[in-house]
Short mmCIF file of C-alpha atoms in Angstrom, two decimals:
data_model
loop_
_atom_site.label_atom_id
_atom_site.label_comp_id
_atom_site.label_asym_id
_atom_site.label_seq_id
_atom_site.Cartn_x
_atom_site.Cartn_y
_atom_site.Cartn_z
CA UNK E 68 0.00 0.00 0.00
CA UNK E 69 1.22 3.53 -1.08
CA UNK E 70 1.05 6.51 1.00
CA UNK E 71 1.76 9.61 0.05
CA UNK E 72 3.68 12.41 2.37
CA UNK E 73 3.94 15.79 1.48
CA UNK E 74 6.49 17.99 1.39
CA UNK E 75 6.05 21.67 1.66
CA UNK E 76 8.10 24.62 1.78
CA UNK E 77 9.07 24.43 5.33
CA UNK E 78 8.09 20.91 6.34
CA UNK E 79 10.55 19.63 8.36
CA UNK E 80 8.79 16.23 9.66
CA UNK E 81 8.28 14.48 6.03
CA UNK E 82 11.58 12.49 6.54
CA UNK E 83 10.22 10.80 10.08
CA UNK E 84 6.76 10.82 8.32
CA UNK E 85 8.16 8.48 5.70
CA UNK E 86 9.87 6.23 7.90
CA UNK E 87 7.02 5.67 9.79
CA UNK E 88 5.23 4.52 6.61
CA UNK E 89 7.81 1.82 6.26
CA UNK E 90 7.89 1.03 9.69
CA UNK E 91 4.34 0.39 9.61
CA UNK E 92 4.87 -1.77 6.95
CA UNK E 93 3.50 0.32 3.86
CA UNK E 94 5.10 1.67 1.08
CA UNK E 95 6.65 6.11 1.17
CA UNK E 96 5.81 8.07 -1.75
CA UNK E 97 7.09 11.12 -1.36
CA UNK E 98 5.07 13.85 -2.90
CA UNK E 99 5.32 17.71 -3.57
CA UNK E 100 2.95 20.36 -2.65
CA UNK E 101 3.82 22.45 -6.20
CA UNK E 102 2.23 19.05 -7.88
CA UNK E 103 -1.05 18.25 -8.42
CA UNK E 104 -0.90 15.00 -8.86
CA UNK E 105 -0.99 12.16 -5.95
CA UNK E 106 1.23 9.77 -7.88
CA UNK E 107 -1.48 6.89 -7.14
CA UNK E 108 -1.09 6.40 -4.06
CA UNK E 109 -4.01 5.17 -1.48
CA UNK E 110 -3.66 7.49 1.32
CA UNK E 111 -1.97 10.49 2.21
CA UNK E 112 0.18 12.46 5.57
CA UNK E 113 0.45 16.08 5.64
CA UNK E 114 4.07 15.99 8.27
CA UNK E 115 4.37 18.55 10.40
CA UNK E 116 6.79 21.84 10.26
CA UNK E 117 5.87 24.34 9.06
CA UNK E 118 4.68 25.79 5.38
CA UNK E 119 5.16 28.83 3.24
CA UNK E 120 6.64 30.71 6.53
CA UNK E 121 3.16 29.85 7.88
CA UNK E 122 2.63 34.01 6.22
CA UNK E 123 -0.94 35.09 7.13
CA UNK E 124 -1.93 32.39 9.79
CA UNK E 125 -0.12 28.40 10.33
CA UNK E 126 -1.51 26.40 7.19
CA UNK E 127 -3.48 28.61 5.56
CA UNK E 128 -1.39 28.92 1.99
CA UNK E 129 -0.51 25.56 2.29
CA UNK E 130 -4.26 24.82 2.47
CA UNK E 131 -4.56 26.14 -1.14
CA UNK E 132 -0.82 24.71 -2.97
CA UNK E 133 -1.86 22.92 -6.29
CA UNK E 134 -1.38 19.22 -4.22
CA UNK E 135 -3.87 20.06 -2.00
CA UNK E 136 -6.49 19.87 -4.66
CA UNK E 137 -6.11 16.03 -5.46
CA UNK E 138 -5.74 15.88 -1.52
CA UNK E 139 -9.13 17.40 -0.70
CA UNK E 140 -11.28 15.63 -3.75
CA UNK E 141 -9.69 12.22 -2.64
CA UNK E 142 -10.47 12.71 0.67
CA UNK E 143 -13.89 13.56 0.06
CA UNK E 144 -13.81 10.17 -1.79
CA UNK E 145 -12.68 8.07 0.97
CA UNK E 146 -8.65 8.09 0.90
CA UNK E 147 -7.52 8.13 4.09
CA UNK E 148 -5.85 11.34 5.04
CA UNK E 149 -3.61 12.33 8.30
CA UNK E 150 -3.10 15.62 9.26
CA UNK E 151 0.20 16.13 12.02
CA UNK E 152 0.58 19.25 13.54
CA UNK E 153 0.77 22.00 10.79
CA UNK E 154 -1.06 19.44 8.50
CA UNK E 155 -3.41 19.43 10.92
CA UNK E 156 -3.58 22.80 10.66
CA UNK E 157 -3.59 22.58 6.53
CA UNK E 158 -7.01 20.40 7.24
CA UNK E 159 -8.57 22.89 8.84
CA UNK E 160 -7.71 25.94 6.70
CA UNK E 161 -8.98 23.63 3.89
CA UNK E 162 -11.99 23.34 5.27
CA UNK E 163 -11.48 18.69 5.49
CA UNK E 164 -11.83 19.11 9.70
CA UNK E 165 -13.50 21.87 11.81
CA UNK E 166 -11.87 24.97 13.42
CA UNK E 167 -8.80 26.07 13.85
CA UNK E 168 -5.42 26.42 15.81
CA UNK E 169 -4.41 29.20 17.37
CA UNK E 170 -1.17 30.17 18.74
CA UNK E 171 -0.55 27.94 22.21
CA UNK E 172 -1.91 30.41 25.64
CA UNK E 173 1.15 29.70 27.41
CA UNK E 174 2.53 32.16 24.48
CA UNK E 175 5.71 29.58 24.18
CA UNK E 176 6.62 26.71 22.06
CA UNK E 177 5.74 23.85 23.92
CA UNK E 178 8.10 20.59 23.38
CA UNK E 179 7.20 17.59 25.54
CA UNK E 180 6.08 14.29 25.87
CA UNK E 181 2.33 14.19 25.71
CA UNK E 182 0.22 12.08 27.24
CA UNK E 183 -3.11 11.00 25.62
CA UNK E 184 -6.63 9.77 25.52
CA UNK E 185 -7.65 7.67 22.23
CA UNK E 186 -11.45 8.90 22.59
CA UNK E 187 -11.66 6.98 19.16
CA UNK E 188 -11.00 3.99 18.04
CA UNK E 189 -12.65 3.27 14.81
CA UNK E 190 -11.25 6.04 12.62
CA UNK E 191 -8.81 4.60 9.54
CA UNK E 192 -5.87 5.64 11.52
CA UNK E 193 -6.89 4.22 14.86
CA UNK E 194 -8.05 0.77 14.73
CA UNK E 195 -4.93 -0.32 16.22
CA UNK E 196 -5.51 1.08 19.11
CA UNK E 197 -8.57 0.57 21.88
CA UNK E 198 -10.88 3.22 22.30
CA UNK E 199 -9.98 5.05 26.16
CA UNK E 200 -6.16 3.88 25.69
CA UNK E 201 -3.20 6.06 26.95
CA UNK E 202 -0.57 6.92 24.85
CA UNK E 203 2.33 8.64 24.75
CA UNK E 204 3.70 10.33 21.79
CA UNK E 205 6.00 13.66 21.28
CA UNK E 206 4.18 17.45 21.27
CA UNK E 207 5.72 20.33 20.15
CA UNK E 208 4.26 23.86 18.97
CA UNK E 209 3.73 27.25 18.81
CA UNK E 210 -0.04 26.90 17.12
CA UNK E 211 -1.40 24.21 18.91
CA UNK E 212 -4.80 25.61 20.61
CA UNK E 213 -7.54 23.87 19.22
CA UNK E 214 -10.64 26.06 18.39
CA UNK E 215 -13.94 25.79 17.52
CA UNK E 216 -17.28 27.85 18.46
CA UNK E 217 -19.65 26.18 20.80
CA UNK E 218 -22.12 24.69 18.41
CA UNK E 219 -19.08 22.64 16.47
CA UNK E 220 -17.47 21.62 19.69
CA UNK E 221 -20.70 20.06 20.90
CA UNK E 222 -21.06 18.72 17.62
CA UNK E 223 -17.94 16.85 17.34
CA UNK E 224 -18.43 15.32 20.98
CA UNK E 225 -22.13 14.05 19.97
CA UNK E 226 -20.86 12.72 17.17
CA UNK E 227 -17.58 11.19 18.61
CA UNK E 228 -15.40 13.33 16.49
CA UNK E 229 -12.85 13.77 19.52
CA UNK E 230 -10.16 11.51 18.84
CA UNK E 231 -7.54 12.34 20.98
CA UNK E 232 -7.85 14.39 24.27
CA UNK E 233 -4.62 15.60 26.14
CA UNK E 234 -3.78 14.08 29.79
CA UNK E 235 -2.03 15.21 32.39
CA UNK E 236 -2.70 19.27 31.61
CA UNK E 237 -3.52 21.06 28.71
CA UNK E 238 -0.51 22.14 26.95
CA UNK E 239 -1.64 24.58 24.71
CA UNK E 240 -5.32 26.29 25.61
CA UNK E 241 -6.97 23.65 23.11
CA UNK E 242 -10.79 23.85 24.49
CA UNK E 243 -12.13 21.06 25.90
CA UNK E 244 -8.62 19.55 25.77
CA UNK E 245 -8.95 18.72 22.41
CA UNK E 246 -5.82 17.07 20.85
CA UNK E 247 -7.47 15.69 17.69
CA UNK E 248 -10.31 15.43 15.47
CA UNK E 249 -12.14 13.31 12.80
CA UNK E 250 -14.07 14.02 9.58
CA UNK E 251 -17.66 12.30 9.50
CA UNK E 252 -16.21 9.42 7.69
CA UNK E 253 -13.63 8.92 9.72
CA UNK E 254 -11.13 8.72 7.32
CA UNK E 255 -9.69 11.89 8.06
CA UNK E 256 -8.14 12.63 10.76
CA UNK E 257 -5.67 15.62 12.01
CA UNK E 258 -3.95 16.16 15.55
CA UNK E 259 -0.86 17.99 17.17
CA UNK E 260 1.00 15.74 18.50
CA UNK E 261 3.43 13.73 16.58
CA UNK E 262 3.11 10.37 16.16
CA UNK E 263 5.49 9.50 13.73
CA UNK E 264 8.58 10.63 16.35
CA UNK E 265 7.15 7.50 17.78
CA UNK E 266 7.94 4.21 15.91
CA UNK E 267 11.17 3.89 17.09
CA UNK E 268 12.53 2.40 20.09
CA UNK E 269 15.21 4.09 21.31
CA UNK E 270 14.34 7.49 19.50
CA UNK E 271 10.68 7.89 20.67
CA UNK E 272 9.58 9.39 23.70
CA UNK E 273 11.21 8.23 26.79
CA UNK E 274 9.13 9.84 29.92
CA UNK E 275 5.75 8.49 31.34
CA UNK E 276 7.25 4.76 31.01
CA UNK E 277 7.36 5.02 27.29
CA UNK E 278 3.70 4.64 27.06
CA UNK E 279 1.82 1.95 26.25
CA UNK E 280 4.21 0.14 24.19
CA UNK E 281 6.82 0.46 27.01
CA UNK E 282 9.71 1.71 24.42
CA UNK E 283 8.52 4.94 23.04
CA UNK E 284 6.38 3.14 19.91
CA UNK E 285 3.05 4.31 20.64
CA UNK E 286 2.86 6.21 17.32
CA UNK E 287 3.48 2.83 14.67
CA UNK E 288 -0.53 2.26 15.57
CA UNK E 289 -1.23 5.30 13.23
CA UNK E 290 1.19 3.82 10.40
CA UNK E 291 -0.10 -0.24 10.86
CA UNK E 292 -4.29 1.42 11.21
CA UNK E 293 -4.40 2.86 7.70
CA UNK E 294 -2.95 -0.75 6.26
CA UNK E 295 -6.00 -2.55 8.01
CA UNK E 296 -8.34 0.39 6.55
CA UNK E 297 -7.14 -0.32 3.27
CA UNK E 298 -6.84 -3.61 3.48
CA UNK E 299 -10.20 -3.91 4.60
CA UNK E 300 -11.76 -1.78 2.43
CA UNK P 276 -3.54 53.28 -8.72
CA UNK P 277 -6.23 52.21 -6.35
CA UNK P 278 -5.52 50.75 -2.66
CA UNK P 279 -8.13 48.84 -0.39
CA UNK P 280 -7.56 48.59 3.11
CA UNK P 281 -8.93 45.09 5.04
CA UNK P 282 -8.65 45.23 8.58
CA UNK P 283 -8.86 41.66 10.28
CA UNK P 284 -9.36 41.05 14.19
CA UNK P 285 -9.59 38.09 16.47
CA UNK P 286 -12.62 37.05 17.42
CA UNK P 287 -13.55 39.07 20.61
CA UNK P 288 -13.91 35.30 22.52
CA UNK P 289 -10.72 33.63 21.14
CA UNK P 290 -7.90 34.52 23.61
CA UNK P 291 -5.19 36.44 21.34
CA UNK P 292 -1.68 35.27 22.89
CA UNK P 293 0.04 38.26 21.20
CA UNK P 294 -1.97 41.25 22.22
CA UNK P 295 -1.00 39.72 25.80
CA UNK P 296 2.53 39.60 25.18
CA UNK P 297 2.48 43.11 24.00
CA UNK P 298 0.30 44.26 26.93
CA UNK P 299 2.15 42.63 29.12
CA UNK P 300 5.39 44.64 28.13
CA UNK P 301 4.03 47.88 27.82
CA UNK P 302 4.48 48.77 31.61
CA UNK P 303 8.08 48.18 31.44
CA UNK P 304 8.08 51.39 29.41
CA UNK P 305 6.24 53.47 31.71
CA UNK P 306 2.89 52.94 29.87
CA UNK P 307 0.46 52.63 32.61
CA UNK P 308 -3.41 51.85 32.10
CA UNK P 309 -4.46 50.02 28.92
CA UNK P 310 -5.98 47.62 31.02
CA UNK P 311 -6.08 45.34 27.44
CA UNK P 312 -4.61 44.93 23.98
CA UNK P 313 -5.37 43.02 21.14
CA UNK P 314 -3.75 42.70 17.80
CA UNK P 315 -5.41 42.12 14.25
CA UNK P 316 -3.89 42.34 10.36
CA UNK P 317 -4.10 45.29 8.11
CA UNK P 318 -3.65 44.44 4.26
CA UNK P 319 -3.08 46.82 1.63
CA UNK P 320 -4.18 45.51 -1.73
CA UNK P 321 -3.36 47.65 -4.80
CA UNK P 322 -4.83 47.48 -8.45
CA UNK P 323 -4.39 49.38 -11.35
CA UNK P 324 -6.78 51.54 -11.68
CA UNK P 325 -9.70 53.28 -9.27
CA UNK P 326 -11.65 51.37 -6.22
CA UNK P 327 -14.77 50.37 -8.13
CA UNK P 328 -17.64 48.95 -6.63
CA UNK P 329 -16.41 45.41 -8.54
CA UNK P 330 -12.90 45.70 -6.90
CA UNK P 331 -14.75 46.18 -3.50
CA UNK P 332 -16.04 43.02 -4.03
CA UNK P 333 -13.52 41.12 -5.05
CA UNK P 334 -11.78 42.78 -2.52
CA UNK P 335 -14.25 41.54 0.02
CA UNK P 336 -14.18 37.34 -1.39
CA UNK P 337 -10.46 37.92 -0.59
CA UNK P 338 -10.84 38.87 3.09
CA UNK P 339 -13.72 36.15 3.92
CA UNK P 340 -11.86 33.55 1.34
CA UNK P 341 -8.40 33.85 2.72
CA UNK P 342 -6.99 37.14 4.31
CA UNK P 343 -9.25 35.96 7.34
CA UNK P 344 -10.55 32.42 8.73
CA UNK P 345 -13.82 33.03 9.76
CA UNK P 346 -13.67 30.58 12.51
CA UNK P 347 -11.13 32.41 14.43
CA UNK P 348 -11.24 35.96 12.98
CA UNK P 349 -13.73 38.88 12.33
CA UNK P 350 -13.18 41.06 9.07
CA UNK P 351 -13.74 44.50 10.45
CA UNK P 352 -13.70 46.37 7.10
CA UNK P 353 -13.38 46.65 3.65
CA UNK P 354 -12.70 50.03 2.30
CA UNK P 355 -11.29 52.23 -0.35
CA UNK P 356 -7.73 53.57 1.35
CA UNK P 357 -8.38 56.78 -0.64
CA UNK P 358 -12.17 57.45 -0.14
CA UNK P 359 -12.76 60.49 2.37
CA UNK P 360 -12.96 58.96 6.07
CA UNK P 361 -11.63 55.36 5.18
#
């Protein structure tokens, strides 16, 4: 299985993006955000970084490059899509997942190991996991608080659209602790913290015991969930 | 050569990080008593010829498009840079 990881200018987390492909046992395709064209592959990661200086607000002219037109009409056909950090950002300028991020309250750059609540279990990157699990995975931003008005926020919690929820303290302002979301389908899904810094023992995070893999490999569910999805599908 | 001016603000609920910093540092200069700041986006965009009514609106798909995300921020105006009170 092919998936795709973009590269824009000022991504910095496509190289650990891509290796967690692999690790998870599917094939890297690297692609380019000045393309429009997905090189046929079946699902797609937006890394983290940053993109086009992040000018005018984190994501937003990344949220319009040419790739992100294939990107947006596939996902609205069913590809699978992961957002990480300022993709996750990218999918909410573009309009694939509600609100927006805003820069963090503490008004620093937060680096850390984050702890985590799986609210979600069924989405097409996190069948791996089981829904209320704790994980552990790396968080660092400047952007990171999660944003929504009322009406949405109660809409994604009806709807079990939460996916991840932060533990052990809010980092960043996000309301109602909000680390990730979902689209309706569930096949898109974007969140801050990174868990492709987190398929590696020996290179993932080390505090909180690891997590729940015990050596810092809580993020290779993301990578080995969107295999099953397709697999599945 | 025509300019219009779009002012963009956070949402009055959204907290707005930066306006704290900067409000936050203003004492240290002696400037007592804004009890608050907050800080928004002005863009300047220039066309050829005069501010029509048509540029105004394109003008206007720009700021609620792109120059401002409507989940987060408020446009506060669109208006001709050179028109009498703008």
């Amino acid at each position: 299985m092919k998936i795709g990881v973009v590269t824009f200018p000022g991504t910095l987390d496509d190289r650990d993006a891509a290796r967690a492909v692999v690790r998870g046992g599917g094939e890297a395709v690297a692609l380019w955000h000045a393309d429009a064209d997905l090189r046929g592959v079946d699902a797609v990661v937006l890394p983290g970084g940053f993109s086009y200086g992040d000018y005018l607000r984190a994501g937003a002219i990344a949220s319009i490059a040419p790739v992100m037109g294939p990107v947006v009409e596939a996902a609205r056909g069913g590809m699978p899509v992961l957002g990480i950090c300022n993709g996750f950002q990218v999918l909410c300028e573009a309009g694939l997942l509600p609100g927006a991020l805003v820069r963090n309250d503490v008004r620093t750059f937060v680096c850390r190991d984050q702890r985590l609540r799986v609210e979600d279990a069924s989405t097409a990157w996190t069948s791996a996991f089981e829904t209320g699990q704790e994980i552990v995975v790396p968080l660092k931003n400047g952007e990171g608080g999660y944003n929504a008005d009322e009406r949405t926020l109660d809409e994604l919690e009806g709807e079990g659209r939460v996916v991840f929820r932060y533990l052990g303290g809010n980092p960043n302002g996000s309301q109602r602790d909000i680390a990730g979301v979902r689209d309706a389908s569930g096949r898109v899904v974007g969140l801050m913290p990174h868990p492709e810094h987190a398929t590696e023992p020996g290179y993932g995070p080390t505090e909180h015991g690891g997590g729940a893999s015990g050596d810092g490999t809580d993020g290779l569910g993301f990578f080995t969930s969107v295999l099953t999805a397709l697999t599945s599908a | 050569m025509g300019r219009v001016l779009v002012q963009v603000m956070p949402k009055p609920e959204i907290l707005d990080p930066q306006g704290k910093a900067v409000s936050a540092a203003l004492p240290r200069l002696g400037l007592e008593g804004f009890t608050d700041v907050r800080q928004g986006k002005r863009f300047e965009l220039v066309v050829e010829g005069p501010v029509t009514p048509a540029v105004l609106e394109q003008a206007r798909r720009a700021a609620s498009t792109l120059l401002a995300n409507p989940v987060i921020e408020d446009v506060v105006s669109v208006t001709d840079a050179d028109a009498a009170g703008a």
